[in-house]
PDB file of C-alpha atoms in Angstrom:
ATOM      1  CA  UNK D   1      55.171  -4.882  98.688  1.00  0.00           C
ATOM      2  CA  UNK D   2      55.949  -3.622 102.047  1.00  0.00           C
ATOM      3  CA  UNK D   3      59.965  -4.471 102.773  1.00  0.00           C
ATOM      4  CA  UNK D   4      60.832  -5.436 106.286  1.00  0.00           C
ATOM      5  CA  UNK D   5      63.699  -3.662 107.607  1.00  0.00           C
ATOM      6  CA  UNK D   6      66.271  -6.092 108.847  1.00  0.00           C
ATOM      7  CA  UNK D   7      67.638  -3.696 111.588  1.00  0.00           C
ATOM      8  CA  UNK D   8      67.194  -3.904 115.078  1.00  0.00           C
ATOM      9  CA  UNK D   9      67.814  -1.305 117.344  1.00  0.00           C
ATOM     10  CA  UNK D  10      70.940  -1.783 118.467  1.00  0.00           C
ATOM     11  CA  UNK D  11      72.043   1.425 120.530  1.00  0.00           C
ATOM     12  CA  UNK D  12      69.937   1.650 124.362  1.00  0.00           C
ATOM     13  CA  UNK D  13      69.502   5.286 124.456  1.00  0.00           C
ATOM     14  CA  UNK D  14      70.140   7.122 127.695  1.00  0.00           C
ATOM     15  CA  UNK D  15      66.921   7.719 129.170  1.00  0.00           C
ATOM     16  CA  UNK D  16      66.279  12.330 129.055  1.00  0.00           C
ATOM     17  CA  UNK D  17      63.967  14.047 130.985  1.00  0.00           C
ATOM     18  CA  UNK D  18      61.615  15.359 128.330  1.00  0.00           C
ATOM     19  CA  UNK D  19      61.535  18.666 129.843  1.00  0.00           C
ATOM     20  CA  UNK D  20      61.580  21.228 126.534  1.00  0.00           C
ATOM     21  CA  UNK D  21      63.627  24.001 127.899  1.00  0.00           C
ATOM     22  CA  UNK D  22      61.616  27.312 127.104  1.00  0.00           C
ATOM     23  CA  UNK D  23      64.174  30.281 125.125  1.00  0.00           C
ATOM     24  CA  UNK D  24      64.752  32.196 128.018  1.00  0.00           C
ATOM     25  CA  UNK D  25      66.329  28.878 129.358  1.00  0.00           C
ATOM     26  CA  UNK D  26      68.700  28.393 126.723  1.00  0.00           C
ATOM     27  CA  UNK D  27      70.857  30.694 124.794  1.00  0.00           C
ATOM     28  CA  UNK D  28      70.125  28.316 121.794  1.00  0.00           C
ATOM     29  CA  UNK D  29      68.656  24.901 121.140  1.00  0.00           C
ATOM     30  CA  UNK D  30      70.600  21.149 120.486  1.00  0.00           C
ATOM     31  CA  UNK D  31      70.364  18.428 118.506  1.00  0.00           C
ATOM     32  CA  UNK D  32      69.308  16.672 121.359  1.00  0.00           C
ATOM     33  CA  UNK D  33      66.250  19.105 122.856  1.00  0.00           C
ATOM     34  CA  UNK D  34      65.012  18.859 118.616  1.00  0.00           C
ATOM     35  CA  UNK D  35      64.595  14.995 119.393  1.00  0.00           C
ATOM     36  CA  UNK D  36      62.915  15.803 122.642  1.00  0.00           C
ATOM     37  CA  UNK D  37      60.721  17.871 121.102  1.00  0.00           C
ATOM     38  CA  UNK D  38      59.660  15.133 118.328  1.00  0.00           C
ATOM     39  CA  UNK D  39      59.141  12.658 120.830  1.00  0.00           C
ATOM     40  CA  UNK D  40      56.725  15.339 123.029  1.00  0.00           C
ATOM     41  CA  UNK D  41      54.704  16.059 119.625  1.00  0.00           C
ATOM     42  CA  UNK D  42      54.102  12.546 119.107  1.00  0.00           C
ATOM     43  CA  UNK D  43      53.734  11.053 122.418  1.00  0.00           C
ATOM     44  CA  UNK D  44      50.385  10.701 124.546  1.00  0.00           C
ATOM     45  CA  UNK D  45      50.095  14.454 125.555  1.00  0.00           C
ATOM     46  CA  UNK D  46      51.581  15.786 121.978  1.00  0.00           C
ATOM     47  CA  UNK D  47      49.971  17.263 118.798  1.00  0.00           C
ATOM     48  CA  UNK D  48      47.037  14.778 117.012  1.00  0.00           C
ATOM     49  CA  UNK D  49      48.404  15.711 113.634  1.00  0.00           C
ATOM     50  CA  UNK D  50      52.020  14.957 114.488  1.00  0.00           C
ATOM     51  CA  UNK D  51      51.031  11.736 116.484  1.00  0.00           C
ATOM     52  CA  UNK D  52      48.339  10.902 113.243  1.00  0.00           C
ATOM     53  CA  UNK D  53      51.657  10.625 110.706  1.00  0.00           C
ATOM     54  CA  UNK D  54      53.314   7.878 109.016  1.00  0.00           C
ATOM     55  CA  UNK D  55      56.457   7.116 106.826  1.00  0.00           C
ATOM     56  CA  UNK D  56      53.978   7.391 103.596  1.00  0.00           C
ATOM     57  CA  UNK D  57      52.016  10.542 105.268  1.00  0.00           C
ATOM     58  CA  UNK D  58      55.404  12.243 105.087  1.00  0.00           C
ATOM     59  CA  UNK D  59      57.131  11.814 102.061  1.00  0.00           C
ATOM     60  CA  UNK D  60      55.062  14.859 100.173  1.00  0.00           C
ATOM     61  CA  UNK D  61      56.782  16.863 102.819  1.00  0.00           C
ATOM     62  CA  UNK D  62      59.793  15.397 102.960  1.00  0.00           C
ATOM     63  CA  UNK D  63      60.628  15.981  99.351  1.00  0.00           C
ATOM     64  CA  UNK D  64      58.924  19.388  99.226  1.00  0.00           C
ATOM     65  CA  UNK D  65      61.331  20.416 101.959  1.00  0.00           C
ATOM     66  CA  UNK D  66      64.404  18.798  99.715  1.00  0.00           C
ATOM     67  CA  UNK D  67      63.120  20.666  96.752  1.00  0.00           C
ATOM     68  CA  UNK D  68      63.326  23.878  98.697  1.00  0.00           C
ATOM     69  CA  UNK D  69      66.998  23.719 100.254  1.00  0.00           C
ATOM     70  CA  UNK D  70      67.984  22.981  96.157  1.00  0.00           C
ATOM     71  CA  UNK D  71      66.184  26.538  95.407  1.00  0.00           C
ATOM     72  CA  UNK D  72      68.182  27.878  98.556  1.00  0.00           C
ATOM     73  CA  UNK D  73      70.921  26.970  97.122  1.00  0.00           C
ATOM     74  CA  UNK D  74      70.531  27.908  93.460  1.00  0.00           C
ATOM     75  CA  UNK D  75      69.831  31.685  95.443  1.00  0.00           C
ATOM     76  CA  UNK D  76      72.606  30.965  97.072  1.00  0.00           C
ATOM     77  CA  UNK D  77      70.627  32.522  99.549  1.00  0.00           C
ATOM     78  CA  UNK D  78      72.015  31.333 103.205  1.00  0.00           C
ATOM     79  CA  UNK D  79      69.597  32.438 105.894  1.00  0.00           C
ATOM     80  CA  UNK D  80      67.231  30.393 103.635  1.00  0.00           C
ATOM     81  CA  UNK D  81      69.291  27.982 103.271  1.00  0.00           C
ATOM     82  CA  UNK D  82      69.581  27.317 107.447  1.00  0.00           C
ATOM     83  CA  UNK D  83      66.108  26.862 107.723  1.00  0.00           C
ATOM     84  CA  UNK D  84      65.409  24.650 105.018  1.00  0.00           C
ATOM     85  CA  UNK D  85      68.407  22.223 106.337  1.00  0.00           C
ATOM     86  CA  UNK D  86      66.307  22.663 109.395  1.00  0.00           C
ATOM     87  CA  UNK D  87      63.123  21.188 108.459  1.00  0.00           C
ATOM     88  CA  UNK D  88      64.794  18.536 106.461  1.00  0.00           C
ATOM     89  CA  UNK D  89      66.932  17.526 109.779  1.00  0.00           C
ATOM     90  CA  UNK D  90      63.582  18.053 111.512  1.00  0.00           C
ATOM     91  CA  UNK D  91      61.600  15.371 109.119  1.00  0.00           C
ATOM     92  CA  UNK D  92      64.794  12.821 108.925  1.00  0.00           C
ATOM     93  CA  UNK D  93      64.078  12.939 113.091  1.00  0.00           C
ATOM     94  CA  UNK D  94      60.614  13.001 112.842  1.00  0.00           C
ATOM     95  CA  UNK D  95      60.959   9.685 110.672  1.00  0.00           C
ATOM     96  CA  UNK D  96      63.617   7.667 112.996  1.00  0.00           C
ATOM     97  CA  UNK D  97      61.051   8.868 115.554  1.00  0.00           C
ATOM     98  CA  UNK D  98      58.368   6.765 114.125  1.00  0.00           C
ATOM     99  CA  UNK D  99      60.789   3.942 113.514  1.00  0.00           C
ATOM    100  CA  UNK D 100      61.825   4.407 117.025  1.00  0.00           C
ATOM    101  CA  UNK D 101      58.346   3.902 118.501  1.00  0.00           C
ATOM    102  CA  UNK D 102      57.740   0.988 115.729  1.00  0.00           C
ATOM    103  CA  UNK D 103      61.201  -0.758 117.523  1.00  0.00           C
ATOM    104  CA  UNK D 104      63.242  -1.169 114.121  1.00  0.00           C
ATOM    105  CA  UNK D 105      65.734   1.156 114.756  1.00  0.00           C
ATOM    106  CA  UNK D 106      66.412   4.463 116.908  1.00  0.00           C
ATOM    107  CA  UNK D 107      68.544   7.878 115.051  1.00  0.00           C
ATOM    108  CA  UNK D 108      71.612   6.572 116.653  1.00  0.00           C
ATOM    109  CA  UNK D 109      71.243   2.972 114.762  1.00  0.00           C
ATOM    110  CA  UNK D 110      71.001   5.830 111.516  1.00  0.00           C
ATOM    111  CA  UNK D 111      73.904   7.769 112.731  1.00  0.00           C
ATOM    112  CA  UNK D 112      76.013   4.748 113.494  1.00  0.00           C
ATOM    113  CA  UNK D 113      75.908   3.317 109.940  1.00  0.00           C
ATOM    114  CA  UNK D 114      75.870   6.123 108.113  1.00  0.00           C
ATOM    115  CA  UNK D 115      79.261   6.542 110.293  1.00  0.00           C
ATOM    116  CA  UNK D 116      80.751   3.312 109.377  1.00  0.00           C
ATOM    117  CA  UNK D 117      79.935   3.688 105.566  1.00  0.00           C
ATOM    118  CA  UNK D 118      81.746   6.826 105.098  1.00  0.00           C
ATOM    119  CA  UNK D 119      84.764   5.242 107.224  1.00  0.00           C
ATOM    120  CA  UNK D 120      84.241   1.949 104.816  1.00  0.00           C
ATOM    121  CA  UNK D 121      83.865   4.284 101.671  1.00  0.00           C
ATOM    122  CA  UNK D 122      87.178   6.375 102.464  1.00  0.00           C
ATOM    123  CA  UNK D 123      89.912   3.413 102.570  1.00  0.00           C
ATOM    124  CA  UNK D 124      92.201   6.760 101.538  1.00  0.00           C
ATOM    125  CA  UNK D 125      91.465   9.008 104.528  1.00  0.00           C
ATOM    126  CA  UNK D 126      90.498   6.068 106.795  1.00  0.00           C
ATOM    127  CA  UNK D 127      92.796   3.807 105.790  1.00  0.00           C
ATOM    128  CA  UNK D 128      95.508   2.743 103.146  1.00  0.00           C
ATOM    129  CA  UNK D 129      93.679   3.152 100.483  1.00  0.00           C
ATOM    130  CA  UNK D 130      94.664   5.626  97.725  1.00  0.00           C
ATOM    131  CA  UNK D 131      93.087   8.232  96.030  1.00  0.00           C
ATOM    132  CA  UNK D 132      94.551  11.995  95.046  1.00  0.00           C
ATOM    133  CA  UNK D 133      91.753  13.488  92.704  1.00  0.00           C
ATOM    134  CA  UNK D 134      88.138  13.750  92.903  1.00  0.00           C
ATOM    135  CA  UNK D 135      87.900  11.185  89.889  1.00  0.00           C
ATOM    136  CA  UNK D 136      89.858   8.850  92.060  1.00  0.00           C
ATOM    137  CA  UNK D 137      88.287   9.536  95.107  1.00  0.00           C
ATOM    138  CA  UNK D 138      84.662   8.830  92.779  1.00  0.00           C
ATOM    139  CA  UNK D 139      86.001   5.279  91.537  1.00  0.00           C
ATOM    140  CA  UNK D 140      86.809   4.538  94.339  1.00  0.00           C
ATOM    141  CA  UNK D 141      83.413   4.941  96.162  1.00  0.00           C
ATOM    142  CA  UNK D 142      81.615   3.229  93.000  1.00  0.00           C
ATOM    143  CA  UNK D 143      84.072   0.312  93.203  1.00  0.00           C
ATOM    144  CA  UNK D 144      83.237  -0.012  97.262  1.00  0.00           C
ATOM    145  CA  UNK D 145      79.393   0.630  96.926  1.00  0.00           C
ATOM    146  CA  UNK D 146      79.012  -1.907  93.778  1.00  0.00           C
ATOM    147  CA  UNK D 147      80.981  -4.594  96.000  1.00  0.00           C
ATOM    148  CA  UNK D 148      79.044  -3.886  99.345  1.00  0.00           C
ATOM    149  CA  UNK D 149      75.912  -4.100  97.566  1.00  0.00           C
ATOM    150  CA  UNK D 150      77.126  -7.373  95.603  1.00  0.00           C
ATOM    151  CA  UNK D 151      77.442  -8.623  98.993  1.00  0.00           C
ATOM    152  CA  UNK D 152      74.151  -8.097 100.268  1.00  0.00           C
ATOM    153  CA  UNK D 153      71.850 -11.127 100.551  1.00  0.00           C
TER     154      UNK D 153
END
């Protein structure tokens, strides 16, 4: 059964000139000119595979692409490494992307809460909470998550 997301986008983005700077413009690319470029491969003018993909279409790729930043790091091999947490950042995009276009929520909506559960799940570096050792700091974040998620309608 198809589960409707109860989030609405709730961040306007600023408007950015979709301009994708060419390298000899840039000594380096941003997180930013990366969510340009998704929105250029899968707007009007962009690439019929990229604009062709869903959510479902994607998950074969996105869990190859998990698979290989684990190998990566078994080879503790960095330069690897890099570009494999490249095309994983590059599919999580891709995906909030599509959700963008859909209107349920934009990467900022995903940044945002992701933000306020790691504030919410640290009470001892956020707040007054207290926790010294790993095992604490692990109790502590079970004890949070099973009462957020308790809470949930």
């Amino acid at each position: 059964s198809d589960k409707k997301s109860s989030h609405k986008i709730r961040h306007k983005e600023t408007p950015r000139v979709h301009h994708i700077k060419t390298k000899e413009e840039t000594p380096m690319y941003t997180f930013h000119d990366l969510a340009d470029i998704i929105a250029k491969l899968r707007s009007a003018d962009g690439c019929p595979w990229d604009k062709a993909q869903t959510y479902e279409s994607m998950k074969p790729c996105l869990a190859d692409e998990v698979q290989e930043v684990c190998d990566a790091i078994d080879n503790h091999d960095m330069d690897n490494l890099c570009e494999e947490l490249g095309d994983v950042l590059f599919l999580l995009l891709f995906n909030c992307q599509i959700a963008k276009e859909q209107g349920a929520f934009t990467i900022d909506d995903v940044i945002d809460g992701i933000s306020r559960k790691m504030i919410r799940r640290h009470p001892h570096v956020f707040g007054d909470g207290k926790a010294e050792t790993p095992e604490e700091c692990l109790k502590l974040w079970n004890a949070i998550k099973a009462r957020e998620k308790a809470e949930r309608p």
